[in-house]
Amino acid sequence: MKRYSILNNLDKCFFCGRPAECIHEVFFGTANRRISIENGFCAGLCHREHNLSNKSVHKDREMDLKLKRAYQKEYMKTHTKEEFIRLIGKSYL
Ligand SMILES: [Zn+2]
Ligand SMILES: [Zn+2]
């Protein structure tokens, strides 16, 4: 399935704005990865901020949360919090 982003940011890194080098599933893990792909919870990232440094979404909890919150907020512009929780299992806000 083709990745898309509800924030329309697959071309640029979410954090530094440089051209994206990879696409990250914002709510990763076994079940949520697929849900992320289906619902546009995907983000463009540079490799460094994806997983190649300690300041990356896979290693820094704060960066991970910042990304997750941005997508939950965007999703809740058109859906309820309950719908988000039904999808992802919990709220990050
Ligand atoms: Zn970056
Ligand atoms: Zn990733």
PDB file of C-alpha atoms and ligand atoms in Angstrom:
ATOM      1  CA  MET A   1       0.000   0.000   0.000  1.00  0.00           C
ATOM      2  CA  LYS A   2       1.268   3.428  -0.928  1.00  0.00           C
ATOM      3  CA  ARG A   3       2.291   5.497   2.086  1.00  0.00           C
ATOM      4  CA  TYR A   4       0.640   8.864   2.608  1.00  0.00           C
ATOM      5  CA  SER A   5       0.604  11.454   5.346  1.00  0.00           C
ATOM      6  CA  ILE A   6      -2.340  13.352   6.815  1.00  0.00           C
ATOM      7  CA  LEU A   7       0.181  16.152   7.386  1.00  0.00           C
ATOM      8  CA  ASN A   8       1.347  16.031   3.754  1.00  0.00           C
ATOM      9  CA  ASN A   9       4.974  15.934   4.737  1.00  0.00           C
ATOM     10  CA  LEU A  10       6.484  12.870   3.114  1.00  0.00           C
ATOM     11  CA  ASP A  11       8.936  14.955   1.080  1.00  0.00           C
ATOM     12  CA  LYS A  12      10.612  16.730   3.979  1.00  0.00           C
ATOM     13  CA  CYS A  13      11.942  15.630   7.324  1.00  0.00           C
ATOM     14  CA  PHE A  14       9.354  16.395  10.030  1.00  0.00           C
ATOM     15  CA  PHE A  15      12.076  17.704  12.345  1.00  0.00           C
ATOM     16  CA  CYS A  16      14.748  19.453  10.302  1.00  0.00           C
ATOM     17  CA  GLY A  17      12.917  20.148   7.031  1.00  0.00           C
ATOM     18  CA  ARG A  18      15.654  18.698   4.841  1.00  0.00           C
ATOM     19  CA  PRO A  19      14.618  16.371   2.017  1.00  0.00           C
ATOM     20  CA  ALA A  20      13.227  13.162   3.510  1.00  0.00           C
ATOM     21  CA  GLU A  21      15.377  10.043   3.202  1.00  0.00           C
ATOM     22  CA  CYS A  22      12.833   7.573   4.547  1.00  0.00           C
ATOM     23  CA  ILE A  23       9.209   7.209   5.548  1.00  0.00           C
ATOM     24  CA  HIS A  24       8.448   6.357   9.156  1.00  0.00           C
ATOM     25  CA  GLU A  25       5.238   4.808  10.478  1.00  0.00           C
ATOM     26  CA  VAL A  26       4.360   7.115  13.348  1.00  0.00           C
ATOM     27  CA  PHE A  27       2.585   4.491  15.468  1.00  0.00           C
ATOM     28  CA  PHE A  28       4.919   1.588  14.942  1.00  0.00           C
ATOM     29  CA  GLY A  29       4.826  -1.889  16.439  1.00  0.00           C
ATOM     30  CA  THR A  30       3.162  -5.008  15.135  1.00  0.00           C
ATOM     31  CA  ALA A  31      -0.479  -3.935  14.837  1.00  0.00           C
ATOM     32  CA  ASN A  32      -0.121  -0.168  14.717  1.00  0.00           C
ATOM     33  CA  ARG A  33       2.326  -0.134  11.844  1.00  0.00           C
ATOM     34  CA  ARG A  34      -0.365  -1.364   9.466  1.00  0.00           C
ATOM     35  CA  ILE A  35      -2.937   1.002  10.972  1.00  0.00           C
ATOM     36  CA  SER A  36      -0.485   3.866  10.492  1.00  0.00           C
ATOM     37  CA  ILE A  37      -0.045   3.011   6.834  1.00  0.00           C
ATOM     38  CA  GLU A  38      -3.797   2.736   6.268  1.00  0.00           C
ATOM     39  CA  ASN A  39      -4.611   6.012   7.991  1.00  0.00           C
ATOM     40  CA  GLY A  40      -1.820   8.256   6.757  1.00  0.00           C
ATOM     41  CA  PHE A  41       0.147   8.287   9.989  1.00  0.00           C
ATOM     42  CA  CYS A  42       3.425   8.327   8.072  1.00  0.00           C
ATOM     43  CA  ALA A  43       6.158  10.941   8.226  1.00  0.00           C
ATOM     44  CA  GLY A  44       9.115  11.848   6.076  1.00  0.00           C
ATOM     45  CA  LEU A  45      12.350  11.848   8.047  1.00  0.00           C
ATOM     46  CA  CYS A  46      16.071  12.134   7.432  1.00  0.00           C
ATOM     47  CA  HIS A  47      18.022   8.997   8.408  1.00  0.00           C
ATOM     48  CA  ARG A  48      19.728  10.780  11.290  1.00  0.00           C
ATOM     49  CA  GLU A  49      16.426  11.680  12.969  1.00  0.00           C
ATOM     50  CA  HIS A  50      14.804   8.395  12.046  1.00  0.00           C
ATOM     51  CA  ASN A  51      17.206   5.993  13.768  1.00  0.00           C
ATOM     52  CA  LEU A  52      20.836   6.897  13.120  1.00  0.00           C
ATOM     53  CA  SER A  53      21.445   9.111  16.147  1.00  0.00           C
ATOM     54  CA  ASN A  54      20.393   9.304  19.768  1.00  0.00           C
ATOM     55  CA  LYS A  55      18.228  12.274  18.740  1.00  0.00           C
ATOM     56  CA  SER A  56      15.949  10.139  16.582  1.00  0.00           C
ATOM     57  CA  VAL A  57      12.350   8.981  16.869  1.00  0.00           C
ATOM     58  CA  HIS A  58      13.333   5.372  17.470  1.00  0.00           C
ATOM     59  CA  LYS A  59      15.718   6.280  20.315  1.00  0.00           C
ATOM     60  CA  ASP A  60      14.394   9.490  21.841  1.00  0.00           C
ATOM     61  CA  ARG A  61      11.048   9.162  23.618  1.00  0.00           C
ATOM     62  CA  GLU A  62      10.367  12.915  23.472  1.00  0.00           C
ATOM     63  CA  MET A  63      10.816  13.066  19.709  1.00  0.00           C
ATOM     64  CA  ASP A  64       8.638  10.000  19.319  1.00  0.00           C
ATOM     65  CA  LEU A  65       5.903  11.619  21.417  1.00  0.00           C
ATOM     66  CA  LYS A  66       6.165  14.934  19.600  1.00  0.00           C
ATOM     67  CA  LEU A  67       5.518  13.172  16.318  1.00  0.00           C
ATOM     68  CA  LYS A  68       2.710  11.003  17.686  1.00  0.00           C
ATOM     69  CA  ARG A  69       0.970  14.027  19.233  1.00  0.00           C
ATOM     70  CA  ALA A  70       1.145  16.018  15.987  1.00  0.00           C
ATOM     71  CA  TYR A  71      -0.575  13.190  14.106  1.00  0.00           C
ATOM     72  CA  GLN A  72      -3.179  12.571  16.787  1.00  0.00           C
ATOM     73  CA  LYS A  73      -4.037  16.290  16.799  1.00  0.00           C
ATOM     74  CA  GLU A  74      -4.382  16.342  13.042  1.00  0.00           C
ATOM     75  CA  TYR A  75      -6.540  13.189  13.086  1.00  0.00           C
ATOM     76  CA  MET A  76      -8.793  14.748  15.735  1.00  0.00           C
ATOM     77  CA  LYS A  77      -9.604  17.676  13.445  1.00  0.00           C
ATOM     78  CA  THR A  78     -11.912  15.257  11.624  1.00  0.00           C
ATOM     79  CA  HIS A  79     -12.434  12.489  14.202  1.00  0.00           C
ATOM     80  CA  THR A  80     -13.129  12.188  17.916  1.00  0.00           C
ATOM     81  CA  LYS A  81     -10.608  11.212  20.569  1.00  0.00           C
ATOM     82  CA  GLU A  82     -12.581   7.987  21.101  1.00  0.00           C
ATOM     83  CA  GLU A  83     -12.165   7.082  17.444  1.00  0.00           C
ATOM     84  CA  PHE A  84      -8.426   7.630  17.737  1.00  0.00           C
ATOM     85  CA  ILE A  85      -8.202   5.432  20.821  1.00  0.00           C
ATOM     86  CA  ARG A  86     -10.242   2.733  19.119  1.00  0.00           C
ATOM     87  CA  LEU A  87      -7.710   2.802  16.294  1.00  0.00           C
ATOM     88  CA  ILE A  88      -4.391   3.107  18.132  1.00  0.00           C
ATOM     89  CA  GLY A  89      -5.271   1.817  21.585  1.00  0.00           C
ATOM     90  CA  LYS A  90      -4.494   4.936  23.625  1.00  0.00           C
ATOM     91  CA  SER A  91      -4.304   8.723  23.524  1.00  0.00           C
ATOM     92  CA  TYR A  92      -0.958  10.524  23.464  1.00  0.00           C
ATOM     93  CA  LEU A  93      -2.405  13.953  24.340  1.00  0.00           C
TER      94      LEU A  93
HETATM   95 ZN    ZN B   1      15.787  15.523   9.825  1.00  0.00          ZN
HETATM   96 ZN    ZN B   2      10.589   4.171  11.723  1.00  0.00          ZN
END
